[in-house]
Coordinates of C-alpha atoms and ligand atoms in Angstrom, one line a residue:
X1 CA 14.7 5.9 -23.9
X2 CA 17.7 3.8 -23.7
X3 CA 19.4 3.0 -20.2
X4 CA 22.5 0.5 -19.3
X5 CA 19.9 -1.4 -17.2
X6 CA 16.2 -1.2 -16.2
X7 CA 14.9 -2.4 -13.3
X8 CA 12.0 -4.5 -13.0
X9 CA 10.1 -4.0 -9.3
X10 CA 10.6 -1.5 -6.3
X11 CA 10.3 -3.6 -3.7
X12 CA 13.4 -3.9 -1.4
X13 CA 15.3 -6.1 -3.4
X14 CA 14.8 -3.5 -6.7
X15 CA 15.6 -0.9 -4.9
X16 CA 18.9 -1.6 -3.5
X17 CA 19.7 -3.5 -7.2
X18 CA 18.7 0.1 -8.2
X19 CA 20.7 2.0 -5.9
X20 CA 24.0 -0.3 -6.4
X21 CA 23.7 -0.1 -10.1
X22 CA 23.5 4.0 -9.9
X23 CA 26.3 3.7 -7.6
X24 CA 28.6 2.1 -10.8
X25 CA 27.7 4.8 -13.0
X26 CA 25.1 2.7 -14.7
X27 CA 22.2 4.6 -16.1
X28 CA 19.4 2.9 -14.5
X29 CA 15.2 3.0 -15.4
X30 CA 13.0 1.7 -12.3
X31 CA 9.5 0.3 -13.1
X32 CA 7.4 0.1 -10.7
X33 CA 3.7 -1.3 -11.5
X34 CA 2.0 0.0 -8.1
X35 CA 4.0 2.4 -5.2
X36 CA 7.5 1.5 -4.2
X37 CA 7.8 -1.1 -1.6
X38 CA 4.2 -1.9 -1.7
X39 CA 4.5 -5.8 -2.6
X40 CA 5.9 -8.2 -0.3
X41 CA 8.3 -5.3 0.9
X42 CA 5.3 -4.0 2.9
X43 CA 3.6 -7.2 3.6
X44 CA 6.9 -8.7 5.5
X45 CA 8.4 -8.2 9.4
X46 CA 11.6 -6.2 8.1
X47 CA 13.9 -8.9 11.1
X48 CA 17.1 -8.5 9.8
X49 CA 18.4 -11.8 10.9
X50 CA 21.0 -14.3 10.7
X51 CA 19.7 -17.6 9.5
X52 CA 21.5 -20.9 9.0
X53 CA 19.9 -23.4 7.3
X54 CA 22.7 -24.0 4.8
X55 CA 26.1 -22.4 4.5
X56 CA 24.5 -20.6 1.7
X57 CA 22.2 -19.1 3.5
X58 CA 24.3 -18.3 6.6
X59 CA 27.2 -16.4 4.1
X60 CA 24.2 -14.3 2.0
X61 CA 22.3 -13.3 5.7
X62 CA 25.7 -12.2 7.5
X63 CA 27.0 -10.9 4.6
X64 CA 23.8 -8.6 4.1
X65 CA 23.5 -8.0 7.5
X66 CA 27.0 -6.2 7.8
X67 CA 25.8 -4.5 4.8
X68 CA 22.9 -2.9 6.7
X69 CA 24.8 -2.4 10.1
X70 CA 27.2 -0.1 7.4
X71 CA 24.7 1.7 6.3
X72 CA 22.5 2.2 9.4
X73 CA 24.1 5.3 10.7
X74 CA 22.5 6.6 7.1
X75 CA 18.8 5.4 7.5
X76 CA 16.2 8.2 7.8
X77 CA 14.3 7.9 11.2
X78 CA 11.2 6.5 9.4
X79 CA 13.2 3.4 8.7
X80 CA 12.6 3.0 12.6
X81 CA 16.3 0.6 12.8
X82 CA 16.6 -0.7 16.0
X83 CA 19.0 -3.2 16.8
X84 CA 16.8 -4.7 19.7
X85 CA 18.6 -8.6 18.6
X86 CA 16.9 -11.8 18.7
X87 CA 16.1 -14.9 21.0
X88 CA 15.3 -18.0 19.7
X89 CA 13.4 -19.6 22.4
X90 CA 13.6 -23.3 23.3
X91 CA 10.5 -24.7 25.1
X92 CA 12.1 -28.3 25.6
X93 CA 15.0 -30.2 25.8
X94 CA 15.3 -31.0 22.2
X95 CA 14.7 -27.3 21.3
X96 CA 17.5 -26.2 24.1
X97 CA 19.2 -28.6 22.0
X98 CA 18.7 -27.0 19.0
X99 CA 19.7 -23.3 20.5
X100 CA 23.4 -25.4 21.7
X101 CA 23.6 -26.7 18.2
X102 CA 22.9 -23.0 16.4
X103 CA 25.1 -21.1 19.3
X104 CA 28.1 -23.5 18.0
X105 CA 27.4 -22.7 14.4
X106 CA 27.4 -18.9 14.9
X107 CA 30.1 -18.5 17.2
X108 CA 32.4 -20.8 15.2
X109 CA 31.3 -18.4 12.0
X110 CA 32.2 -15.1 13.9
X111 CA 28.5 -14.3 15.0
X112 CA 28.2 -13.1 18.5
X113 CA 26.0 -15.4 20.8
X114 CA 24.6 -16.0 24.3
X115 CA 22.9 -18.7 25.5
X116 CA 20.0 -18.4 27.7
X117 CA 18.7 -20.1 30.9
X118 CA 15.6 -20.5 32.3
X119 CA 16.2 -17.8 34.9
X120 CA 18.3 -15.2 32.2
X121 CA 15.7 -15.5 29.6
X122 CA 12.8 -14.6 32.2
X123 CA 15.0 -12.0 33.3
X124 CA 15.6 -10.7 29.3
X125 CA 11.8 -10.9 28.7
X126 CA 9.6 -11.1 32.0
X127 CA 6.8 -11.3 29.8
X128 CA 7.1 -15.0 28.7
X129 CA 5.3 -18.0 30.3
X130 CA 7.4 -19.2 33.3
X131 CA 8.8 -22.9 32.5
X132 CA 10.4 -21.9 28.7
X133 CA 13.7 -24.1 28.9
X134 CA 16.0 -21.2 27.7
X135 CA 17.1 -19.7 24.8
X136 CA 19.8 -18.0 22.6
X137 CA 20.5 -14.3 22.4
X138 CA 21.6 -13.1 18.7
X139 CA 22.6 -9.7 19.8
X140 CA 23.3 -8.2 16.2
X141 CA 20.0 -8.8 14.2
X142 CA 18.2 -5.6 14.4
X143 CA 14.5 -4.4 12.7
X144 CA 13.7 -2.6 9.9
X145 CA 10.7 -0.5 8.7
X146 CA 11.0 -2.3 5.0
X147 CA 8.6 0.0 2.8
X148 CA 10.5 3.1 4.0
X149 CA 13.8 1.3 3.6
X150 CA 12.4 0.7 0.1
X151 CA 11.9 4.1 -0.4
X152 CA 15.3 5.1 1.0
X153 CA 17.1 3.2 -1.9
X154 CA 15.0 4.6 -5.0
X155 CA 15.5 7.9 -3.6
X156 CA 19.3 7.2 -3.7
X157 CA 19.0 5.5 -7.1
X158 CA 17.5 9.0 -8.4
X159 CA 20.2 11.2 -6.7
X160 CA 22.3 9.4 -8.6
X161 CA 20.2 10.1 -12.1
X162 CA 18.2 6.9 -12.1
X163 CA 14.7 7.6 -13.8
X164 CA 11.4 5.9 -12.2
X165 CA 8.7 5.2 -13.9
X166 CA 5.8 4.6 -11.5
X167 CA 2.1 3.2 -11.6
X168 CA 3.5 1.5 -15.1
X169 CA 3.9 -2.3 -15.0
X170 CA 6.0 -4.2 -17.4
X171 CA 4.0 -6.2 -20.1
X172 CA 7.2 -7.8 -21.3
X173 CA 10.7 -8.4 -21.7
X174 CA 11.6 -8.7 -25.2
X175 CA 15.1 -8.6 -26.8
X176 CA 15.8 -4.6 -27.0
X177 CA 14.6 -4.1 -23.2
X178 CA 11.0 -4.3 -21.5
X179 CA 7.6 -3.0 -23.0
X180 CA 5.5 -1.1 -20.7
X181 CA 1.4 -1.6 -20.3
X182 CA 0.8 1.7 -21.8
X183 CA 3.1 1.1 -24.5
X184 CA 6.0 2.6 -23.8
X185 CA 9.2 0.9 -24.9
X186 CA 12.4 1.0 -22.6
X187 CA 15.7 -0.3 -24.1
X188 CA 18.2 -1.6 -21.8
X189 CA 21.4 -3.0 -22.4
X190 CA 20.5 -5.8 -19.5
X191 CA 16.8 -6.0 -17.7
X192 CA 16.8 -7.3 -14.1
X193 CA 13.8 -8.8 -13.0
X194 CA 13.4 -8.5 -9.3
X195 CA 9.1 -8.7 -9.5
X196 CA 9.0 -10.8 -6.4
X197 CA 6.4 -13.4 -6.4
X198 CA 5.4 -11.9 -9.8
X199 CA 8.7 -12.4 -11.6
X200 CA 7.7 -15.9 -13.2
X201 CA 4.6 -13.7 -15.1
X202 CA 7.6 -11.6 -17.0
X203 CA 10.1 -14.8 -17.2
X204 CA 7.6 -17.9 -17.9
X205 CA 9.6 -21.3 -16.1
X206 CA 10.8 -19.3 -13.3
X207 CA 10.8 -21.9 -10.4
X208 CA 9.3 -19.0 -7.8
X209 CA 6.1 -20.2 -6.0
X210 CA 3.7 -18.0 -3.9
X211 CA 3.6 -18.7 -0.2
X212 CA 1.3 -16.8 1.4
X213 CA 2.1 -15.7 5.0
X214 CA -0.5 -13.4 8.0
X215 CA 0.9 -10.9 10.3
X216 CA -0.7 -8.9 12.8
X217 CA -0.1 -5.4 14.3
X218 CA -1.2 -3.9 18.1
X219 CA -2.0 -0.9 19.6
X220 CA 1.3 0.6 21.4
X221 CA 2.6 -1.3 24.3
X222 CA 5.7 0.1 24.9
X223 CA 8.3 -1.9 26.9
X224 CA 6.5 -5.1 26.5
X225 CA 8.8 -6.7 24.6
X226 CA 13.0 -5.9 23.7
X227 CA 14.1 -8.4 21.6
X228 CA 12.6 -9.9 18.4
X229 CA 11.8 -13.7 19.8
X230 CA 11.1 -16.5 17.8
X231 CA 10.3 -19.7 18.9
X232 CA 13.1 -22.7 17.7
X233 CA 10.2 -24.6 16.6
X234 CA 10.0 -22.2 13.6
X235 CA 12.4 -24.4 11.9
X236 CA 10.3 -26.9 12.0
X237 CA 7.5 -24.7 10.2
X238 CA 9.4 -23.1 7.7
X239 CA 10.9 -26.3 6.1
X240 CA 7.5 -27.9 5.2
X241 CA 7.1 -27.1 2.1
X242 CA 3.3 -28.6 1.5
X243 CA 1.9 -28.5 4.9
X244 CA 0.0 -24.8 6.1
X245 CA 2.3 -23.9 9.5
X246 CA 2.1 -21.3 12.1
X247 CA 4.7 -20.3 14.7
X248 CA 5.6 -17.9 17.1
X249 CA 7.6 -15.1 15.9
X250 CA 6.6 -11.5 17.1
X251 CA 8.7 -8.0 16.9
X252 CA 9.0 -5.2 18.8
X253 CA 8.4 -1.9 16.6
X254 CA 9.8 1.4 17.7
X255 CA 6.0 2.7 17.8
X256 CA 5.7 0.8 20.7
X257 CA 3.5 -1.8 18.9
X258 CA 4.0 -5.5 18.3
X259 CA 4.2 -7.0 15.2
X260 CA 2.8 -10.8 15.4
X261 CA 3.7 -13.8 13.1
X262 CA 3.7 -15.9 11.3
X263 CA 2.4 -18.2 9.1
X264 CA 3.4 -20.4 5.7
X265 CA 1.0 -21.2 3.3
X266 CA 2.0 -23.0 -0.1
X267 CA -0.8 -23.2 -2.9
X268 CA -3.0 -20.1 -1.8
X269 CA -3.7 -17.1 -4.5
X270 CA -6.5 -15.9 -2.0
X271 CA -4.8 -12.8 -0.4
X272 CA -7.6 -12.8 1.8
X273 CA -7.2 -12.9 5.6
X274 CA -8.1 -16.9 6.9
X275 CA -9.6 -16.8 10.1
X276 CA -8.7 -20.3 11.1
X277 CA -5.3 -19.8 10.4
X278 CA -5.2 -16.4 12.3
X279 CA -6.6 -17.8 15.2
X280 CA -4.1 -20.3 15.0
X281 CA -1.4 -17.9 14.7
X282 CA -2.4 -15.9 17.9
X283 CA -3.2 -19.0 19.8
X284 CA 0.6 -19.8 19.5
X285 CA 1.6 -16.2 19.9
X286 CA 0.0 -16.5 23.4
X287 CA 1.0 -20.1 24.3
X288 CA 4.1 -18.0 24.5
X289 CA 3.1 -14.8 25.5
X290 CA 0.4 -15.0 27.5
X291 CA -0.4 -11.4 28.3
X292 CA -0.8 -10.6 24.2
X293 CA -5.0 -11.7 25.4
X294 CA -5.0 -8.8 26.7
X295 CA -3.7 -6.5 24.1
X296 CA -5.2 -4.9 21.6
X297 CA -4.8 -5.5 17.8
X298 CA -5.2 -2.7 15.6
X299 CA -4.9 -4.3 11.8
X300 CA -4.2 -8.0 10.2
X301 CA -3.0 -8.6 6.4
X302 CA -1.3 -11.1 4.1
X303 CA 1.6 -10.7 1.8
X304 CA 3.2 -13.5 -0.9
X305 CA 6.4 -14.5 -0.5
X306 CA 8.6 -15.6 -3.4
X307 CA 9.5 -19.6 -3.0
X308 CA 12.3 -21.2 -4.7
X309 CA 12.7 -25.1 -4.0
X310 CA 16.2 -24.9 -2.4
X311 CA 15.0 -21.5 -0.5
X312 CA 17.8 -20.1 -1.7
X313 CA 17.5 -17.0 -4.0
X314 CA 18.1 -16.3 -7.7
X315 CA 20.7 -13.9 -8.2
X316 CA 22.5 -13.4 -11.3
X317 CA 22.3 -14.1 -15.3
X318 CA 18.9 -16.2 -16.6
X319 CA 20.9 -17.8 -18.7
X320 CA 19.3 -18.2 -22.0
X321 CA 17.9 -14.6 -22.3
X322 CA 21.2 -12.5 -23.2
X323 CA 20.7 -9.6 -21.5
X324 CA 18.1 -10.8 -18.5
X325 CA 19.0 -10.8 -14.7
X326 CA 17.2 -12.3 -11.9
X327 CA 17.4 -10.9 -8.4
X328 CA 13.9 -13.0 -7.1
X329 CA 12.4 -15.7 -5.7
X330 CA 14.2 -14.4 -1.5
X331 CA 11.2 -16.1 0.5
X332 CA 11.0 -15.0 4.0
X333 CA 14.4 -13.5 4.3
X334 CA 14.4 -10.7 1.1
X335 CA 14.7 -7.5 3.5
X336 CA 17.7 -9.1 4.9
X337 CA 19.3 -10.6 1.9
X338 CA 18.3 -7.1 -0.5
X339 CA 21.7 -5.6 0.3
X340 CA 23.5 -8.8 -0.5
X341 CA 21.5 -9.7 -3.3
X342 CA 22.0 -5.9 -4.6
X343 CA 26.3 -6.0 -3.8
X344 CA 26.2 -10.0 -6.1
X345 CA 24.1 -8.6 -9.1
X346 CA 26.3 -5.8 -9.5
X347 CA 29.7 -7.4 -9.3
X348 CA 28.6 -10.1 -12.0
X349 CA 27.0 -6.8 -14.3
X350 CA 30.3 -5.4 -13.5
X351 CA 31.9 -8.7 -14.2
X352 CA 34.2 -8.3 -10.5
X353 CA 34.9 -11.0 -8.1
X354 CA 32.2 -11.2 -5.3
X355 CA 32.5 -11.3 -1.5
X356 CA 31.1 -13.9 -0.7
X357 CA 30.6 -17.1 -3.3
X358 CA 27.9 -16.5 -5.7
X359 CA 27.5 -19.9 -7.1
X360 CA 24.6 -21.2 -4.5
X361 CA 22.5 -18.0 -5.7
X362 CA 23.1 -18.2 -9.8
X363 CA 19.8 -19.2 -11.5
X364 CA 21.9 -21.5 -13.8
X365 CA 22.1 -24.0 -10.4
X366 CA 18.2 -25.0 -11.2
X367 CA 18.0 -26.9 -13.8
X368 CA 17.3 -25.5 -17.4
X369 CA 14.3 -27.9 -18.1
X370 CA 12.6 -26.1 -14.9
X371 CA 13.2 -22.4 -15.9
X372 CA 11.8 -23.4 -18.9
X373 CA 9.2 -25.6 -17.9
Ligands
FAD1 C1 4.4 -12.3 6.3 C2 5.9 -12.1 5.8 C3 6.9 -11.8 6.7 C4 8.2 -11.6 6.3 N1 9.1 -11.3 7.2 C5 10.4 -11.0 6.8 C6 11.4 -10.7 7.7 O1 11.1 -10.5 8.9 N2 12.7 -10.5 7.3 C7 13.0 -10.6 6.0 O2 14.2 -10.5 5.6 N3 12.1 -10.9 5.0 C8 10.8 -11.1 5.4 N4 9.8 -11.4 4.5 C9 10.2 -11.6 3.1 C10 10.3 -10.3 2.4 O3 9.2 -9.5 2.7 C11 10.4 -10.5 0.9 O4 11.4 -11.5 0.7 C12 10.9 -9.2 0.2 O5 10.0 -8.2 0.5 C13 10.9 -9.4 -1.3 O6 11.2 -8.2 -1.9 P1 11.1 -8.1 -3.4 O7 11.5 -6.7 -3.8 O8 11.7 -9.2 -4.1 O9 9.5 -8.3 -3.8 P2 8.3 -7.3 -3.6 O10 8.4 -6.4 -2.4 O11 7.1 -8.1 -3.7 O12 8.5 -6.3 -4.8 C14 8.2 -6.7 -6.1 C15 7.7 -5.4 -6.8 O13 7.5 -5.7 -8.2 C16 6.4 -4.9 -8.7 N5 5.9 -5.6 -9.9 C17 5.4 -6.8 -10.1 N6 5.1 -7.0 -11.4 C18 5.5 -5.9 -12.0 C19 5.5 -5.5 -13.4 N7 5.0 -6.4 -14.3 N8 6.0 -4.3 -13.8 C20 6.5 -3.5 -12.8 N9 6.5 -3.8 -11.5 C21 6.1 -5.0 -11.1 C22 5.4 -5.1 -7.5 O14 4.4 -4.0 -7.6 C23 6.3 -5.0 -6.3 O15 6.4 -3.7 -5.8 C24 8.5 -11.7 4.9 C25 7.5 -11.9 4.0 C26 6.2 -12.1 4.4 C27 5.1 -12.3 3.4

């Protein structure tokens, strides 16, 4: 079995490597150790969202995000798109400040924006605690049912003659391709490793840490909520990187039900559900919310996601390994960045230019010691 690339991992970020690959004309193998998109792919919120903590990380998000609006129109109902947009809410001055600051950044960058008052964002979501300072509107981030999505991709990879090869993990990578648990040899002219939080178990040194993260699901409340909201204090949360956080951040699904988050946890293997920090997590949710006490919840789970130190993902050659890729390590923002990620890999395969710069994302930017600690 010899292919011009195998692909390690069907989550959303191997699927759409997969499907971009197949669309070169690449013959492409897909291992898959469990069911596709059942890793962090199904553990995750599927907010397809503009973020803008560096200009790295603004140009992959936008990028990817006109990606998916291109292919939207193509997405099987039970990918349940909706382009329902987002408000970051500011509950004080300095947040408000915070919304000005971002609103700038967007608009100046081409991003559509509205900033919210008091009274408008009361009037965008009546269900939020009177006395929120305001907020800003990102009318083009939309939601995604990831696993399905995941599923989408493979199926296009294999319309396009790509083999999978499921309930088989990868053992190793060794110089003629990847060795499978059952023994099976693949050969690959390149091997990408896009395992997600597993990736450093194929690539020993990879600098990808586990952080573990709780969500919560409702019964159907239709109506309840229209936009994704996320509270600006988020920020705050999401850049410790020792410290457990919690913050508000909850969806509206297409089912009607709510989708609640989130939390960051660095140093956890348990994937266990933590009451304390569930409690936590709703407690916010409802500082916020307050009519989510009277709701019902219907399930609660964990997933890992992937941690690089910069937060930026790993996208491109390893670097000493010849023929090894890395697409891995995309944190909180791997459904958004998948189609990006997918469109960078394949241009550097294909040795093409890229749209947007790829340097930020090539694993060659950590140093060498550390991906081969
Ligand atoms: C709570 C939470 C909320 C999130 N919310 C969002 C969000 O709103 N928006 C967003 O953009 N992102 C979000 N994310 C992040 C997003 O879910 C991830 O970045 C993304 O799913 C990563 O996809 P992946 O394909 O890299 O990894 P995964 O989905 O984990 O896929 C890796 C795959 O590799 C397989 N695998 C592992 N080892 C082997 C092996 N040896 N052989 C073969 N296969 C193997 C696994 O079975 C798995 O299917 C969230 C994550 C969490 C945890």
């Amino acid at each position: 079995m010899t292919y011009d690339v195998v692909i390690i991992g069907a989550g959303i970020v191997g699927a759409a490597c997969a499907a971009e690959c197949a669309r070169e004309g690449l013959s492409v193998a897909i291992v898959e150790a469990g069911i596709i998109g059942g890793g962090a792919t199904a553990a995750g919120m599927g907010h397809l969202v503009v973020m803008d903590d560096s200009e790295a990380q603004f140009a992959l998000t936008r990028y990817s995000q006109q990606l998916w609006d291109e292919v939207s129109d193509e997405l099987p109902r039970e990918v349940e798109y909706d382009a329902c947009g987002t408000i970051w809410i500011a509950a004080d001055d300095e947040e408000m400040a915070e919304a000005q600051r971002k609103a700038r950044f967007y608009s100046e960058r081409g991003v559509a924006v509205e900033i919210l008052d008091e009274q408008s964002l009361r009037e965008a979501e009546p269900n939020l605690r009177p006395g929120l300072v305001g907020g800003l509107r990102v009318p083009g981030d939309s939601v995604i049912y990831p696993p399905c999505a995941a599923q989408f991709f493979v199926d296009q990879a294999r319309e396009r003659g790509a083999q999978l090869f499921l309930g088989d993990a990868v053992e190793a990578v060794d110089a003629d391709g990847v060795r499978l648990r059952n023994g099976t040899s693949i050969s690959a002219g390149l091997i990408v490793n896009s395992a997600g939080s597993w990736s450093p178990l194929l690539t020993p040194g990879l600098e990808v840490k586990k952080r573990k993260g709780h969500l919560v699901i409702t019964d159907r409340y239709p109506k309840f909520l229209r936009h994704q909201l996320v509270e600006l204090g988020y920020l705050k949360s999401a850049h410790s990187s020792t410290a457990d956080s919690v913050a508000f951040n909850i969806q509206p699904r297409r089912t009607g039900q709510l989708l609640i988050g989130s939390s960051r946890q660095y140093e956890v293997d348990d994937a266990g559900v933590d009451p304390s920090i569930l409690r936590r997590m709703l407690e916010r949710a409802v500082e916020y919310l307050p009519g989510l006490r009277k709701l019902s919840s219907l399930r609660t789970w964990t997933g890992f996601r992937a941690a690089t130190p910069d937060k930026l993902p790993l996208i491109g050659p390893h670097g000493e390994h010849r023929r090894l890729y890395l697409a891995t390590g995309h944190e909180g923002l791997g459904i958004t960045t998948s189609l990006g990620t997918a469109k960078l890999l394949v241009a550097q395969i294909m040795n093409r230019s890229t749209q947007i710069p790829v340097t930020p994302y090539l694993p060659a930017r950590v140093p060498q010691e550390s991906l081969h600690a």
